[in-house]
Tab-separated table of C-alpha atoms in Angstrom:
chain	number	residue	atom	x	y	z
A	1	MET	CA	92.340	66.396	126.666
A	2	ALA	CA	95.731	67.089	125.309
A	3	THR	CA	95.990	68.261	121.845
A	4	PRO	CA	97.447	65.342	119.332
A	5	PRO	CA	101.177	66.437	117.821
A	6	ASN	CA	101.063	67.505	114.573
A	7	VAL	CA	103.144	65.131	112.145
A	8	VAL	CA	103.822	65.685	108.786
A	9	VAL	CA	104.769	62.514	106.439
A	10	LEU	CA	106.973	63.981	103.714
A	11	ASP	CA	105.468	63.257	100.412
A	12	TYR	CA	108.167	63.459	97.669
A	13	GLY	CA	107.440	60.318	95.677
A	14	PHE	CA	109.173	57.396	97.563
A	15	GLY	CA	107.592	55.375	100.466
A	16	ASN	CA	104.862	53.562	101.901
A	17	VAL	CA	103.218	57.051	102.637
A	18	ARG	CA	99.589	56.141	103.420
A	19	SER	CA	100.479	53.191	105.436
A	20	ALA	CA	102.699	55.390	107.477
A	21	VAL	CA	99.903	58.185	107.889
A	22	ARG	CA	97.515	55.378	109.013
A	23	ALA	CA	99.953	53.817	111.602
A	24	LEU	CA	100.756	57.276	112.894
A	25	GLU	CA	97.016	58.327	112.971
A	26	ARG	CA	96.418	55.083	114.936
A	27	VAL	CA	98.598	56.101	117.618
A	28	GLY	CA	97.337	59.544	118.330
A	29	ALA	CA	98.996	61.859	116.013
A	30	LYS	CA	97.144	64.559	113.747
A	31	VAL	CA	98.944	63.836	110.166
A	32	GLU	CA	99.346	65.358	107.084
A	33	LEU	CA	101.003	64.101	103.826
A	34	THR	CA	102.662	67.043	102.119
A	35	ALA	CA	106.197	68.434	100.837
A	36	ASP	CA	105.220	72.137	101.715
A	37	GLN	CA	108.298	73.772	103.444
A	38	LYS	CA	106.566	76.199	106.109
A	39	THR	CA	104.191	73.040	106.954
A	40	CYS	CA	107.193	70.640	107.229
A	41	ALA	CA	109.165	73.322	109.494
A	42	GLU	CA	106.288	74.071	111.881
A	43	ALA	CA	105.207	70.471	112.412
A	44	ASP	CA	105.967	68.926	115.740
A	45	GLY	CA	107.294	65.787	113.975
A	46	LEU	CA	108.690	65.102	110.520
A	47	VAL	CA	108.427	61.551	109.177
A	48	VAL	CA	110.652	60.448	106.121
A	49	PRO	CA	109.755	57.178	104.544
A	50	GLY	CA	111.537	55.964	101.637
A	51	VAL	CA	111.508	52.702	99.556
A	52	GLY	CA	113.429	52.036	96.296
A	53	ALA	CA	117.056	52.946	95.509
A	54	PHE	CA	119.284	55.150	97.312
A	55	ALA	CA	120.010	57.350	94.270
A	56	ALA	CA	116.412	57.644	93.306
A	57	VAL	CA	115.511	58.543	96.988
A	58	MET	CA	118.024	61.476	97.011
A	59	ASP	CA	116.848	62.703	93.464
A	60	GLY	CA	113.061	62.619	95.011
A	61	LEU	CA	114.191	64.455	98.141
A	62	ALA	CA	116.277	67.113	96.001
A	63	ALA	CA	113.005	67.854	94.114
A	64	VAL	CA	111.142	68.874	96.926
A	65	HIS	CA	114.037	70.538	98.910
A	66	GLY	CA	114.044	67.509	101.451
A	67	GLY	CA	117.610	68.074	102.614
A	68	GLN	CA	116.914	71.740	103.668
A	69	ILE	CA	113.726	70.639	105.249
A	70	ILE	CA	115.451	68.093	107.358
A	71	GLY	CA	118.436	70.235	108.036
A	72	ARG	CA	116.683	73.310	109.281
A	73	ARG	CA	114.300	70.998	111.604
A	74	LEU	CA	117.576	69.586	112.922
A	75	ALA	CA	119.099	72.905	113.478
A	76	GLY	CA	116.130	73.983	115.530
A	77	SER	CA	115.967	70.573	117.542
A	78	ARG	CA	112.972	69.536	115.942
A	79	ALA	CA	112.007	65.789	115.611
A	80	VAL	CA	112.686	63.907	112.352
A	81	LEU	CA	112.120	60.184	111.749
A	82	GLY	CA	113.466	58.289	108.874
A	83	ILE	CA	112.250	54.775	107.887
A	84	CYS	CA	113.909	52.371	105.543
A	85	VAL	CA	115.688	54.393	102.673
A	86	GLY	CA	114.574	57.371	104.713
A	87	MET	CA	117.035	56.119	107.266
A	88	GLN	CA	120.036	54.974	104.897
A	89	VAL	CA	120.107	58.570	103.084
A	90	LEU	CA	120.906	60.184	106.259
A	91	PHE	CA	124.290	58.662	106.163
A	92	GLU	CA	127.304	60.089	104.227
A	93	ALA	CA	127.010	58.074	101.064
A	94	GLY	CA	125.294	54.854	99.420
A	95	ASP	CA	126.625	52.500	97.007
A	96	GLU	CA	124.265	50.481	95.100
A	97	HIS	CA	124.340	48.844	91.598
A	98	GLY	CA	127.717	50.140	91.219
A	99	VAL	CA	126.460	53.651	91.685
A	100	HIS	CA	128.208	55.901	94.416
A	101	THR	CA	125.742	58.722	95.700
A	102	GLU	CA	125.948	61.219	98.160
A	103	GLY	CA	123.703	60.987	100.949
A	104	LEU	CA	122.362	63.783	103.424
A	105	GLY	CA	125.600	63.228	105.685
A	106	GLU	CA	123.834	63.627	109.056
A	107	TRP	CA	125.831	60.550	110.133
A	108	PRO	CA	129.228	59.116	108.983
A	109	GLY	CA	129.241	56.057	107.141
A	110	LEU	CA	128.389	54.014	104.075
A	111	VAL	CA	125.284	52.154	103.113
A	112	ASP	CA	126.086	49.065	100.936
A	113	ARG	CA	124.759	45.737	100.218
A	114	LEU	CA	124.363	43.305	102.993
A	115	GLU	CA	126.968	40.455	102.678
A	116	ALA	CA	124.653	37.452	103.289
A	117	ASP	CA	123.710	34.147	101.616
A	118	VAL	CA	120.022	35.480	101.188
A	119	VAL	CA	119.481	38.922	99.859
A	120	PRO	CA	116.967	40.694	100.273
A	121	HIS	CA	116.822	40.366	103.902
A	122	MET	CA	113.043	40.094	104.094
A	123	GLY	CA	110.815	39.305	107.358
A	124	TRP	CA	110.704	39.497	111.046
A	125	ALA	CA	113.600	39.983	112.962
A	126	THR	CA	114.774	40.926	116.760
A	127	VAL	CA	117.012	43.707	117.200
A	128	GLU	CA	119.548	44.795	119.932
A	129	PRO	CA	118.637	48.022	121.163
A	130	PRO	CA	120.826	49.902	123.707
A	131	ALA	CA	119.921	50.148	127.695
A	132	ASP	CA	118.824	53.824	127.509
A	133	THR	CA	116.504	53.314	124.389
A	134	THR	CA	113.366	55.665	124.033
A	135	LEU	CA	112.240	54.166	120.797
A	136	PHE	CA	112.281	50.713	121.894
A	137	ALA	CA	111.012	51.216	125.564
A	138	GLY	CA	108.646	48.274	126.402
A	139	ILE	CA	109.199	46.628	123.061
A	140	GLU	CA	113.143	45.814	123.552
A	141	ASP	CA	112.640	41.964	122.606
A	142	GLU	CA	110.058	42.059	120.063
A	143	ARG	CA	110.312	41.393	116.258
A	144	PHE	CA	110.192	44.036	113.305
A	145	TYR	CA	109.565	43.659	109.793
A	146	PHE	CA	112.646	44.260	107.307
A	147	VAL	CA	112.756	44.391	103.600
A	148	HIS	CA	115.997	45.603	102.158
A	149	SER	CA	119.314	44.656	100.243
A	150	TYR	CA	121.517	47.398	101.510
A	151	ALA	CA	122.220	48.881	104.995
A	152	ALA	CA	124.722	50.602	107.030
A	153	ARG	CA	127.150	47.765	108.511
A	154	THR	CA	129.128	50.066	110.549
A	155	PHE	CA	128.514	53.332	112.667
A	156	PRO	CA	131.849	55.290	113.291
A	157	PRO	CA	132.102	57.389	115.922
A	158	LEU	CA	130.857	61.354	115.291
A	159	GLY	CA	134.088	62.461	116.980
A	160	ASP	CA	132.204	65.404	118.987
A	161	ALA	CA	132.682	64.792	122.671
A	162	ARG	CA	130.216	67.917	123.416
A	163	PHE	CA	127.565	65.525	122.352
A	164	ALA	CA	125.896	62.333	123.676
A	165	PRO	CA	126.840	59.734	121.303
A	166	PRO	CA	123.940	58.239	119.345
A	167	LEU	CA	122.112	55.214	120.530
A	168	VAL	CA	122.412	52.619	118.077
A	169	THR	CA	120.462	49.594	117.758
A	170	TRP	CA	121.644	46.719	115.862
A	171	ALA	CA	120.487	43.368	114.196
A	172	ASP	CA	121.928	40.873	112.107
A	173	HIS	CA	121.797	39.021	108.822
A	174	GLY	CA	124.838	37.765	107.259
A	175	GLY	CA	126.577	40.107	109.856
A	176	PRO	CA	125.585	43.276	111.965
A	177	PHE	CA	123.763	46.113	110.361
A	178	VAL	CA	122.226	49.557	111.956
A	179	ALA	CA	118.674	48.722	112.521
A	180	ALA	CA	117.948	52.156	114.111
A	181	VAL	CA	119.539	55.098	115.627
A	182	GLU	CA	118.274	57.674	118.197
A	183	ASN	CA	120.413	60.829	117.822
A	184	GLY	CA	118.915	63.967	119.964
A	185	PRO	CA	115.853	65.091	117.364
A	186	LEU	CA	116.809	62.522	114.799
A	187	ALA	CA	115.898	59.086	114.677
A	188	ALA	CA	115.676	56.539	112.080
A	189	THR	CA	114.823	52.619	111.543
A	190	GLN	CA	115.685	50.171	108.862
A	191	PHE	CA	112.856	48.200	109.279
A	192	HIS	CA	109.152	49.233	108.654
A	193	PRO	CA	107.294	50.193	111.745
A	194	GLU	CA	104.024	50.768	110.061
A	195	LYS	CA	104.152	46.986	108.569
A	196	SER	CA	105.680	45.704	111.970
A	197	GLY	CA	102.275	45.096	113.967
A	198	ASP	CA	101.607	45.730	117.585
A	199	ALA	CA	105.667	46.225	118.202
A	200	GLY	CA	105.803	48.848	115.300
A	201	SER	CA	102.728	50.629	116.586
A	202	GLN	CA	104.417	50.928	120.073
A	203	LEU	CA	107.633	52.290	118.591
A	204	LEU	CA	105.656	54.692	116.860
A	205	ALA	CA	103.671	55.571	120.099
A	206	ASN	CA	107.004	56.097	121.716
A	207	TRP	CA	108.247	58.636	119.164
A	208	VAL	CA	105.085	60.493	119.068
A	209	ALA	CA	104.948	60.726	122.937
A	210	ALA	CA	108.113	62.387	122.766
A	211	LEU	CA	106.838	64.809	120.818
A	212	ARG	CA	104.305	66.295	123.098
Protein backbone atom coordinates (compact mmCIF):
# COMPACT_ATOMS: atom_id res chain seq x y z
CA MET A 1 0.00 0.00 0.00
CA ALA A 2 1.35 3.43 -0.98
CA THR A 3 2.51 5.72 1.77
CA PRO A 4 0.05 8.62 2.16
CA PRO A 5 1.42 12.06 1.24
CA ASN A 6 2.44 14.29 4.13
CA VAL A 7 0.47 17.55 4.09
CA VAL A 8 0.96 20.48 6.45
CA VAL A 9 -1.87 22.92 7.13
CA LEU A 10 -0.12 26.17 8.02
CA ASP A 11 -1.12 27.16 11.55
CA TYR A 12 -0.86 30.95 11.80
CA GLY A 13 -4.11 31.90 13.52
CA PHE A 14 -6.38 32.43 10.50
CA GLY A 15 -8.54 29.93 8.68
CA ASN A 16 -10.83 26.99 9.25
CA VAL A 17 -7.84 24.86 10.12
CA ARG A 18 -9.60 21.97 11.85
CA SER A 19 -12.11 21.47 9.05
CA ALA A 20 -9.27 21.65 6.50
CA VAL A 21 -7.29 19.03 8.41
CA ARG A 22 -10.29 16.69 8.58
CA ALA A 23 -11.12 17.17 4.90
CA LEU A 24 -7.56 16.36 3.85
CA GLU A 25 -7.42 13.31 6.12
CA ARG A 26 -10.64 12.02 4.57
CA VAL A 27 -9.03 11.98 1.11
CA GLY A 28 -6.00 10.03 2.24
CA ALA A 29 -3.38 12.56 3.34
CA LYS A 30 -1.35 12.36 6.53
CA VAL A 31 -1.92 15.85 7.94
CA GLU A 32 -0.08 17.98 10.49
CA LEU A 33 -1.17 21.40 11.75
CA THR A 34 1.95 23.47 12.40
CA ALA A 35 3.98 26.55 11.51
CA ASP A 36 7.33 24.85 12.10
CA GLN A 37 9.51 25.96 9.20
CA LYS A 38 11.40 22.68 8.77
CA THR A 39 8.18 20.62 8.81
CA CYS A 40 6.54 23.01 6.35
CA ALA A 41 9.56 22.85 4.04
CA GLU A 42 9.76 19.06 4.01
CA ALA A 43 6.06 18.20 3.59
CA ASP A 44 4.79 16.88 0.27
CA GLY A 45 2.12 19.59 0.26
CA LEU A 46 1.40 22.81 2.17
CA VAL A 47 -2.11 24.19 2.60
CA VAL A 48 -2.54 27.87 3.46
CA PRO A 49 -6.09 28.50 4.69
CA GLY A 50 -7.35 31.99 5.43
CA VAL A 51 -10.44 33.84 6.62
CA GLY A 52 -10.92 37.46 7.65
CA ALA A 53 -9.31 40.63 6.37
CA PHE A 54 -6.47 40.63 3.85
CA ALA A 55 -4.25 42.82 6.06
CA ALA A 56 -4.82 40.68 9.16
CA VAL A 57 -3.98 37.50 7.24
CA MET A 58 -0.77 39.09 5.94
CA ASP A 59 0.15 40.07 9.50
CA GLY A 60 -0.52 36.53 10.68
CA LEU A 61 1.63 35.07 7.92
CA ALA A 62 4.44 37.50 8.70
CA ALA A 63 4.43 36.41 12.35
CA VAL A 64 5.31 32.83 11.34
CA HIS A 65 7.48 33.75 8.33
CA GLY A 66 4.75 32.42 6.07
CA GLY A 67 5.90 34.36 3.03
CA GLN A 68 9.36 32.81 3.25
CA ILE A 69 7.92 29.34 3.82
CA ILE A 70 5.72 29.63 0.73
CA GLY A 71 8.43 31.24 -1.40
CA ARG A 72 11.02 28.59 -0.58
CA ARG A 73 8.61 25.78 -1.34
CA LEU A 74 7.71 27.28 -4.71
CA ALA A 75 11.38 27.85 -5.54
CA GLY A 76 11.83 24.11 -5.07
CA SER A 77 8.66 23.27 -7.07
CA ARG A 78 6.95 21.92 -3.95
CA ALA A 79 3.16 22.06 -3.87
CA VAL A 80 1.23 24.84 -2.13
CA LEU A 81 -2.57 25.21 -1.99
CA GLY A 82 -4.16 28.48 -0.85
CA ILE A 83 -7.80 28.62 0.29
CA CYS A 84 -10.05 31.72 0.41
CA VAL A 85 -8.00 34.61 1.82
CA GLY A 86 -5.07 32.19 1.63
CA MET A 87 -5.55 32.54 -2.13
CA GLN A 88 -6.11 36.30 -2.09
CA VAL A 89 -2.79 37.08 -0.40
CA LEU A 90 -0.95 35.38 -3.25
CA PHE A 91 -1.77 38.40 -5.43
CA GLU A 92 0.19 41.65 -5.47
CA ALA A 93 -2.09 43.60 -3.16
CA GLY A 94 -5.50 43.92 -1.55
CA ASP A 95 -7.76 46.93 -1.05
CA GLU A 96 -10.16 46.36 1.85
CA HIS A 97 -12.01 48.90 4.00
CA GLY A 98 -9.92 51.69 2.52
CA VAL A 99 -6.67 49.95 3.43
CA HIS A 100 -4.15 49.02 0.72
CA THR A 101 -1.99 46.06 1.76
CA GLU A 102 0.86 44.47 -0.15
CA GLY A 103 0.38 40.75 -0.78
CA LEU A 104 2.91 37.99 -1.42
CA GLY A 105 3.11 38.92 -5.09
CA GLU A 106 3.17 35.44 -6.57
CA TRP A 107 0.60 36.63 -9.13
CA PRO A 108 -0.04 40.11 -10.54
CA GLY A 109 -3.30 41.84 -9.79
CA LEU A 110 -5.41 43.38 -7.08
CA VAL A 111 -7.96 41.90 -4.69
CA ASP A 112 -10.83 44.34 -4.13
CA ARG A 113 -14.53 44.47 -3.32
CA LEU A 114 -16.98 42.62 -5.52
CA GLU A 115 -19.23 44.91 -7.55
CA ALA A 116 -22.54 43.17 -6.94
CA ASP A 117 -25.97 44.09 -5.55
CA VAL A 118 -25.55 41.59 -2.71
CA VAL A 119 -22.25 41.40 -0.86
CA PRO A 120 -20.92 39.20 0.64
CA HIS A 121 -21.20 36.48 -1.95
CA MET A 122 -22.35 33.59 0.20
CA GLY A 123 -23.53 30.20 -0.97
CA TRP A 124 -23.11 27.64 -3.72
CA ALA A 125 -22.03 28.56 -7.23
CA THR A 126 -20.77 26.92 -10.39
CA VAL A 127 -17.34 27.70 -11.82
CA GLU A 128 -15.79 27.67 -15.29
CA PRO A 129 -12.53 25.70 -15.23
CA PRO A 130 -10.25 25.49 -18.28
CA ALA A 131 -10.25 22.37 -20.40
CA ASP A 132 -6.90 21.04 -19.15
CA THR A 133 -7.58 21.46 -15.43
CA THR A 134 -6.24 18.94 -12.93
CA LEU A 135 -7.92 20.32 -9.79
CA PHE A 136 -11.41 20.11 -11.29
CA ALA A 137 -11.01 16.80 -13.12
CA GLY A 138 -14.35 14.98 -12.93
CA ILE A 139 -16.09 17.88 -11.14
CA GLU A 140 -16.09 20.54 -13.84
CA ASP A 141 -19.86 21.06 -13.61
CA GLU A 142 -20.23 20.93 -9.83
CA ARG A 143 -21.06 23.73 -7.40
CA PHE A 144 -18.73 25.00 -4.68
CA TYR A 145 -19.29 26.95 -1.48
CA PHE A 146 -18.21 30.61 -1.42
CA VAL A 147 -18.30 33.19 1.36
CA HIS A 148 -16.41 36.40 0.53
CA SER A 149 -16.80 40.09 -0.20
CA TYR A 150 -13.49 40.56 -2.03
CA ALA A 151 -11.83 38.80 -4.94
CA ALA A 152 -9.36 39.17 -7.78
CA ARG A 153 -11.56 40.36 -10.62
CA THR A 154 -8.81 40.25 -13.25
CA PHE A 155 -5.80 38.03 -13.84
CA PRO A 156 -3.14 39.97 -15.79
CA PRO A 157 -0.73 37.99 -18.01
CA LEU A 158 2.46 36.97 -16.24
CA GLY A 159 4.49 38.09 -19.23
CA ASP A 160 7.07 35.28 -19.22
CA ALA A 161 6.82 33.16 -22.36
CA ARG A 162 9.24 30.58 -20.94
CA PHE A 163 6.53 29.18 -18.70
CA ALA A 164 3.06 27.84 -19.40
CA PRO A 165 0.44 30.42 -18.40
CA PRO A 166 -1.56 29.67 -15.24
CA LEU A 167 -4.87 27.86 -15.62
CA VAL A 168 -7.51 30.23 -14.30
CA THR A 169 -11.00 29.12 -13.25
CA TRP A 170 -13.67 31.84 -13.20
CA ALA A 171 -16.97 32.37 -11.40
CA ASP A 172 -19.48 35.21 -11.50
CA HIS A 173 -21.09 37.43 -8.87
CA GLY A 174 -21.95 40.84 -10.24
CA GLY A 175 -19.17 40.21 -12.76
CA PRO A 176 -16.41 37.66 -13.28
CA PHE A 177 -13.86 36.91 -10.59
CA VAL A 178 -11.06 34.39 -10.14
CA ALA A 179 -12.39 31.24 -8.48
CA ALA A 180 -9.21 29.15 -8.68
CA VAL A 181 -5.72 29.15 -10.17
CA GLU A 182 -3.43 26.26 -11.13
CA ASN A 183 0.13 27.48 -11.68
CA GLY A 184 2.70 24.67 -11.54
CA PRO A 185 3.30 23.83 -7.87
CA LEU A 186 1.06 26.72 -6.75
CA ALA A 187 -2.72 26.28 -6.70
CA ALA A 188 -5.49 28.12 -4.92
CA THR A 189 -9.26 28.39 -4.58
CA GLN A 190 -11.44 31.35 -3.59
CA PHE A 191 -14.15 28.96 -2.41
CA HIS A 192 -13.86 26.58 0.53
CA PRO A 193 -13.31 23.00 -0.69
CA GLU A 194 -13.56 21.77 2.91
CA LYS A 195 -17.15 23.13 3.00
CA SER A 196 -18.10 22.07 -0.53
CA GLY A 197 -19.35 18.54 0.11
CA ASP A 198 -18.45 15.74 -2.29
CA ALA A 199 -17.22 18.14 -4.98
CA GLY A 200 -14.82 19.81 -2.56
CA SER A 201 -13.59 16.43 -1.34
CA GLN A 202 -12.90 15.38 -4.92
CA LEU A 203 -10.96 18.58 -5.58
CA LEU A 204 -8.80 17.96 -2.52
CA ALA A 205 -8.37 14.33 -3.59
CA ASN A 206 -7.20 15.51 -7.01
CA TRP A 207 -4.67 17.82 -5.36
CA VAL A 208 -3.44 15.15 -2.94
CA ALA A 209 -3.16 12.58 -5.75
CA ALA A 210 -0.80 14.92 -7.62
CA LEU A 211 1.53 14.91 -4.58
CA ARG A 212 2.21 11.18 -4.86
